[in-house]
Amino acid sequence: MSNRVVCREASHAGSWYTASGPQLNAQLEGWLSQVQSTKRPARAIIAPHAGYAYCRSCAAHAYKQVDPSITRRIFILGPSHHVPLSRCALASVDIYRTPLNDLLIDQKIYGELWKTGMFGRMSLQTDEDEHGIEMHLPYTAKAMESHKDEFTIIPLPVGALSESKEQEFGKLFSKYLADPSNLFVVSSDFCHWGQRFRYSYYDESQGEIYRSIEHLDKMGMSIIEQLDPVSFSNYLKKYHNTICGRHPTGVLLNAITELQKNGMNMSFSFLNYAQSSQCRNWQDSSVSYAAGALTVH
């Protein structure tokens, strides 16, 4: 076996966000400085993964709740946009690069997860094509900068899981979620609306299209705040809302349910909601973003 360290490059730097470390650092600092930390320390956050030109300040609301002084491992659950996955996967690299600094993958936890037989492996090529996890790495590096050599990441692409699989993975991750030194990041945008997304649900009683979209998203967000995986699944079946991180969200909700059975008291609050643009007619399109945090009482 060779001990060569394998790195995943910051493949979306220069297109989805700036490749300049100092510039990126200043941008992240600016977005974070405008936000309050009210839900610190977060045990889990949900935040978007679009290009920073679209969702920059939304994600800051979630990352501001991270407490770097206690966080030692960051599990990042993201959807698989490019390849069909029926389970969760592990990256096949050691380091994720960002323009700020390199982030080290926790090989010990990867080893524990691999032993369960529940995970596949993701090729480096697929990994570098995917943006769902990468868009969280600069924010992770920035939120943790005061303790930058004291934490590892556990990137986890999540496939199109059945409800029973979401339960299984929720159970598996619940023991990690129970540990205050772990943080879970769920990478998800909300409604993708318009012809290019093949989704055009419109409830005219809400007024303009963008108001109907907001109403639909907020219905889903309030179900997530109730921490109810079954209601969330039913909501998705009923409205088919194009929430790309619905499976990572389902896994998190199932992990929370598992801990609640053991008497753990938690609450989730959304802190920000935004849309890339306001849809007013059928030719328009938009993507919605939401940021929230889970706290343990």
XYZ file of C-alpha atoms in Angstrom:
297
model
C 0.000 0.000 0.000
C 1.338 3.440 -0.846
C 0.932 6.237 1.667
C 0.335 8.844 -1.015
C -2.117 11.506 0.167
C -4.994 11.956 -2.296
C -6.572 15.400 -2.581
C -9.856 16.547 -4.040
C -9.297 19.901 -5.727
C -11.655 22.835 -5.160
C -13.122 22.136 -8.595
C -15.866 24.802 -8.451
C -13.579 27.613 -7.288
C -13.339 30.268 -9.986
C -16.880 29.543 -11.231
C -19.294 29.031 -8.328
C -17.198 31.176 -5.980
C -13.935 33.070 -6.140
C -10.698 31.066 -6.281
C -8.799 33.833 -4.490
C -8.229 32.902 -0.847
C -7.969 36.505 0.474
C -11.014 37.623 -1.516
C -13.075 34.603 -0.429
C -12.020 35.141 3.183
C -13.158 38.781 3.049
C -16.497 37.827 1.475
C -17.238 35.125 4.061
C -16.209 37.490 6.848
C -18.599 40.126 5.501
C -21.565 37.759 5.235
C -20.985 36.248 8.680
C -20.516 39.646 10.342
C -24.034 40.704 9.365
C -25.681 37.783 11.158
C -26.592 37.083 14.801
C -25.645 33.901 16.629
C -28.791 32.957 18.528
C -28.747 29.155 18.230
C -25.179 28.496 19.269
C -23.850 25.900 19.726
C -25.630 24.228 16.828
C -25.530 20.413 16.772
C -26.711 20.387 13.141
C -27.396 22.971 10.462
C -29.225 23.015 7.135
C -27.795 25.414 4.559
C -27.842 25.877 0.761
C -25.213 24.863 -1.787
C -25.791 27.231 -4.701
C -23.184 29.574 -6.159
C -22.301 32.246 -3.601
C -23.618 34.961 -5.936
C -27.082 33.546 -5.209
C -27.113 32.202 -1.659
C -24.089 33.819 -0.042
C -25.685 35.473 2.963
C -28.341 32.806 3.542
C -25.768 30.139 4.484
C -24.084 32.602 6.878
C -27.159 32.457 9.141
C -26.503 28.744 9.713
C -22.701 28.862 9.970
C -22.840 31.689 12.517
C -24.397 29.137 14.926
C -21.330 26.852 14.824
C -19.141 26.911 17.935
C -15.561 26.178 16.830
C -14.349 25.783 20.410
C -16.313 22.538 20.893
C -16.656 21.201 17.329
C -14.115 18.509 16.437
C -15.805 16.543 13.634
C -18.074 17.872 10.912
C -20.335 15.430 9.058
C -21.416 16.980 5.734
C -24.411 15.224 4.144
C -25.064 16.318 0.586
C -27.256 15.100 -2.282
C -25.769 13.355 -5.304
C -26.578 15.564 -8.315
C -24.689 13.665 -11.029
C -24.743 9.951 -10.386
C -27.605 7.745 -9.225
C -26.846 6.456 -5.725
C -29.152 4.134 -3.807
C -27.255 4.465 -0.520
C -24.697 6.764 1.066
C -21.097 6.903 -0.123
C -17.644 7.707 1.195
C -15.121 9.833 -0.669
C -11.967 8.101 -1.896
C -9.572 10.906 -0.895
C -7.781 12.108 2.249
C -8.030 15.868 1.864
C -10.577 18.335 0.491
C -8.885 21.495 -0.761
C -10.404 24.966 -0.354
C -8.926 28.361 -1.343
C -8.664 29.072 2.410
C -7.011 25.891 3.695
C -7.109 22.123 3.282
C -9.654 20.082 5.241
C -8.705 16.643 6.481
C -11.108 13.705 6.169
C -11.570 11.680 9.353
C -10.287 8.263 8.269
C -11.101 6.694 11.651
C -14.820 7.480 11.318
C -14.709 6.568 7.615
C -13.332 3.189 8.725
C -16.170 2.699 11.232
C -18.786 3.597 8.599
C -17.180 1.400 5.930
C -17.273 -1.607 8.288
C -21.088 -1.387 8.482
C -21.319 -2.483 4.831
C -23.920 0.244 4.241
C -21.722 2.559 2.174
C -20.397 2.676 -1.365
C -17.303 4.545 -2.572
C -17.396 7.658 -4.705
C -14.756 8.072 -7.401
C -12.584 11.192 -7.393
C -14.069 12.245 -10.742
C -17.659 12.074 -9.465
C -16.558 13.854 -6.298
C -14.998 16.749 -8.232
C -18.069 17.033 -10.511
C -20.338 17.343 -7.478
C -20.951 20.737 -5.837
C -23.367 19.732 -3.040
C -20.629 19.227 -0.455
C -17.941 21.494 -1.914
C -20.021 24.659 -1.478
C -19.967 24.044 2.280
C -16.201 23.668 2.560
C -15.183 27.366 2.463
C -17.872 28.190 5.036
C -16.700 25.258 7.180
C -13.071 26.409 6.949
C -14.088 29.975 7.834
C -16.396 29.044 10.728
C -13.636 26.846 12.190
C -10.650 29.117 11.504
C -9.912 29.809 15.190
C -9.409 26.027 15.652
C -8.353 25.131 12.145
C -5.948 22.311 12.976
C -8.226 20.717 15.560
C -11.065 19.253 13.488
C -11.771 16.760 10.717
C -14.595 16.439 8.198
C -16.716 13.446 7.215
C -18.143 14.161 3.734
C -21.106 11.894 2.932
C -22.916 11.948 -0.413
C -26.463 10.703 0.208
C -28.335 8.853 -2.527
C -32.040 8.598 -3.351
C -32.877 6.622 -0.227
C -36.165 4.882 0.489
C -37.903 5.869 3.715
C -36.706 2.677 5.402
C -33.109 3.407 4.296
C -33.394 6.948 5.676
C -34.413 5.344 8.973
C -31.469 2.929 8.906
C -28.950 5.671 8.208
C -30.655 7.909 10.784
C -30.173 5.190 13.402
C -26.556 4.724 12.396
C -25.753 8.457 12.583
C -27.734 9.077 15.780
C -24.855 7.984 18.011
C -22.593 10.521 16.290
C -25.256 13.239 16.517
C -25.489 12.562 20.275
C -21.865 13.696 20.729
C -21.562 17.478 21.370
C -18.167 17.566 19.648
C -19.804 16.537 16.341
C -21.617 18.906 13.988
C -23.925 17.735 11.194
C -24.262 19.883 8.078
C -27.142 19.106 5.725
C -26.587 20.553 2.271
C -29.860 21.476 0.579
C -31.517 24.080 -1.578
C -35.294 24.318 -1.430
C -37.812 24.709 -4.278
C -36.408 24.656 -7.831
C -39.275 26.236 -9.762
C -39.797 26.701 -13.501
C -39.752 24.882 -16.817
C -36.039 24.117 -16.665
C -36.653 22.212 -13.420
C -39.872 20.607 -14.740
C -41.700 21.848 -11.664
C -44.421 24.467 -11.743
C -46.691 23.952 -8.730
C -48.769 27.123 -8.239
C -51.389 27.814 -5.594
C -53.129 30.925 -6.935
C -54.727 31.662 -3.567
C -51.250 32.749 -2.376
C -51.001 35.592 -4.914
C -47.982 35.895 -7.235
C -46.029 32.744 -8.157
C -43.087 33.599 -5.894
C -45.471 33.908 -2.926
C -46.907 30.467 -3.696
C -43.332 29.078 -3.794
C -42.530 30.698 -0.451
C -45.725 29.301 1.073
C -44.866 25.806 -0.212
C -41.280 26.003 1.118
C -42.364 27.340 4.496
C -44.862 24.506 4.850
C -41.930 22.081 4.432
C -39.706 24.127 6.726
C -42.276 24.097 9.505
C -42.553 20.305 9.220
C -38.753 20.061 9.529
C -38.992 22.299 12.633
C -41.466 19.798 14.086
C -38.681 17.181 13.682
C -41.101 14.718 12.107
C -39.615 12.504 9.366
C -42.948 10.831 8.522
C -44.752 14.151 7.984
C -41.800 15.373 5.900
C -42.033 12.280 3.652
C -45.791 12.774 3.311
C -45.321 16.446 2.422
C -42.843 15.483 -0.323
C -45.223 12.837 -1.685
C -48.088 15.305 -1.748
C -46.391 18.372 -3.268
C -43.265 16.865 -4.883
C -41.374 19.983 -3.818
C -37.968 19.894 -5.534
C -35.879 20.084 -2.348
C -32.603 18.587 -3.567
C -31.358 17.718 -0.078
C -34.573 15.951 0.917
C -32.760 12.647 1.575
C -29.970 14.136 3.741
C -32.730 16.043 5.576
C -34.705 12.787 6.012
C -31.612 11.068 7.439
C -31.069 13.915 9.927
C -34.741 13.882 11.021
C -34.566 10.121 11.573
C -31.363 10.483 13.622
C -33.081 13.120 15.766
C -36.155 10.868 16.239
C -33.864 8.084 17.453
C -32.286 10.388 20.068
C -35.663 11.744 21.170
C -36.727 8.174 21.952
C -33.822 8.109 24.397
C -35.029 11.276 26.073
C -32.817 13.832 24.342
C -34.490 17.240 24.019
C -33.775 19.190 20.807
C -35.265 21.970 18.731
C -34.723 23.136 15.163
C -35.290 26.697 13.930
C -34.979 28.169 10.474
C -33.209 31.522 10.594
C -33.331 32.729 7.000
C -35.177 32.171 3.733
C -34.351 33.591 0.306
C -35.106 33.104 -3.395
C -32.679 33.580 -6.289
C -35.333 35.712 -8.029
C -39.074 36.411 -7.811
C -41.122 34.366 -10.279
C -44.118 36.235 -11.678
C -44.884 34.295 -14.867
C -44.471 30.827 -16.360
C -41.248 31.755 -18.186
C -39.484 32.634 -14.929
C -37.475 30.263 -12.765
C -35.976 30.423 -9.306
C -34.272 28.399 -6.595
C -35.077 28.889 -2.910
C -32.624 28.742 -0.014
C -33.128 28.231 3.702
C -30.747 28.152 6.658
C -31.484 26.720 10.079
C -29.924 25.182 13.167
C -30.583 22.337 15.587
C -29.836 22.933 19.250
C -29.783 20.435 22.110
C -31.303 21.555 25.422
